[in-house]
Short mmCIF file of C-alpha atoms in Angstrom, two decimals:
data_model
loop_
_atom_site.label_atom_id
_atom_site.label_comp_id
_atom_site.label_asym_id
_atom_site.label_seq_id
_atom_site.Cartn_x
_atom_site.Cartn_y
_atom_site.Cartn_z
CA UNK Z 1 86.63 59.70 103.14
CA UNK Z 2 84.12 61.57 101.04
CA UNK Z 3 81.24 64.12 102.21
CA UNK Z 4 77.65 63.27 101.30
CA UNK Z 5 75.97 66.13 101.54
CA UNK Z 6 72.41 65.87 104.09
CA UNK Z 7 69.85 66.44 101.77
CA UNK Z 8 71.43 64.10 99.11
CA UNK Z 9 71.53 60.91 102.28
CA UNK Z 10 67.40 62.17 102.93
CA UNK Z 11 67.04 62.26 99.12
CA UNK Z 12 68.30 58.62 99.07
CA UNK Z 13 66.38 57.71 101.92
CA UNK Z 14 63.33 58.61 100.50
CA UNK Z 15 64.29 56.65 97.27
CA UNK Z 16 64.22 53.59 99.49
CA UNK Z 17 60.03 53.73 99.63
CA UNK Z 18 59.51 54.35 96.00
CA UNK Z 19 58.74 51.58 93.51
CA UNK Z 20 61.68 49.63 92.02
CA UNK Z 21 60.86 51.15 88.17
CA UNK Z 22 61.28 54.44 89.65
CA UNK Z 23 64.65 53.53 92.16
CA UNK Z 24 65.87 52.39 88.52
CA UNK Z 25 65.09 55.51 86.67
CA UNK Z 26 66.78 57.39 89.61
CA UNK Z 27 69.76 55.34 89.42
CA UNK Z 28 69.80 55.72 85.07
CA UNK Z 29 70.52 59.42 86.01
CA UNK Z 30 72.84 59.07 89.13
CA UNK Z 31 75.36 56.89 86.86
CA UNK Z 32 75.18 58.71 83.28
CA UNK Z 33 75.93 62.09 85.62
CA UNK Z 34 78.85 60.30 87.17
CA UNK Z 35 79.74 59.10 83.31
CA UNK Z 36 79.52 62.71 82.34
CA UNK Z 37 81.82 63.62 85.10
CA UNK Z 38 84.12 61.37 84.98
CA UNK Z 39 85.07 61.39 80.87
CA UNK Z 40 83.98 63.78 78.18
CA UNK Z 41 81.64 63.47 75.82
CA UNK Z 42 82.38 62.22 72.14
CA UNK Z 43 80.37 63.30 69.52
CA UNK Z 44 79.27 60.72 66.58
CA UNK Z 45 80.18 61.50 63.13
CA UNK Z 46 76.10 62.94 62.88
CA UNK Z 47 76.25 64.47 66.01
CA UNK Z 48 79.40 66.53 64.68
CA UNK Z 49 77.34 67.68 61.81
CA UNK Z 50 75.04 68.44 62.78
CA UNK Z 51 76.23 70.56 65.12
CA UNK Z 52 78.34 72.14 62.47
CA UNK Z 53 75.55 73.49 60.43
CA UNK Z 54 74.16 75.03 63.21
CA UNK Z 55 77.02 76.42 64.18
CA UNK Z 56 77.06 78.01 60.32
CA UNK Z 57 73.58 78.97 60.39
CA UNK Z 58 74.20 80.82 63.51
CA UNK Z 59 77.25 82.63 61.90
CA UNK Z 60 74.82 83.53 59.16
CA UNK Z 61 72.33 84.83 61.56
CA UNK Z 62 69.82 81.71 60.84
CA UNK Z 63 67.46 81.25 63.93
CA UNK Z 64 64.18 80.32 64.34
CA UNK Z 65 61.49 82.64 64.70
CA UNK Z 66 59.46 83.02 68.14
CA UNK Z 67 56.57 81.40 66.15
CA UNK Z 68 58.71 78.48 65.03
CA UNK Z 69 59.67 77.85 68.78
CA UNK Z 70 56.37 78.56 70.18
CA UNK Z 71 55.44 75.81 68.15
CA UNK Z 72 57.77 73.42 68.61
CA UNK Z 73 56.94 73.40 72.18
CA UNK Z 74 53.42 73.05 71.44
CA UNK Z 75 54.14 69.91 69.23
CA UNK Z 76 56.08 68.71 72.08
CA UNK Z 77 53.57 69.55 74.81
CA UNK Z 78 55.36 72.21 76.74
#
């Protein structure tokens, strides 16, 4: 039989008070982590190239700028 760690059964007991959008939520995250470690991701076709031009524009040194980041978080609220 498997170990469940302590704080993970007092995490789940907790869960048991919370509202049923947010048990949901909770349980969204439990089962795409077990779907992450169970199989590997596969990239779509866009994914793939998208990730290869960044992958060139990193070989070519390409990155954004701490101004460009700054404000990207900004945009984004954080």
């Amino acid at each position: 039989m498997c170990q469940v760690s302590k704080r993970l059964e007092r995490v789940f007991e907790a869960t048991k008070a919370w509202p049923l959008h947010q048990q949901e939520a909770a349980a969204d995250v439990l089962e795409r982590m077990d779907d992450l470690a169970r199989k590997p991701y596969l990239l779509s076709a866009d994914e793939r190239a998208d990730l290869e031009e960044a992958l060139q524009e990193a070989s070519r040194g390409e990155f954004a700028s701490d101004a460009e980041v700054t404000a990207m978080f900004a945009r984004h609220g954080l």
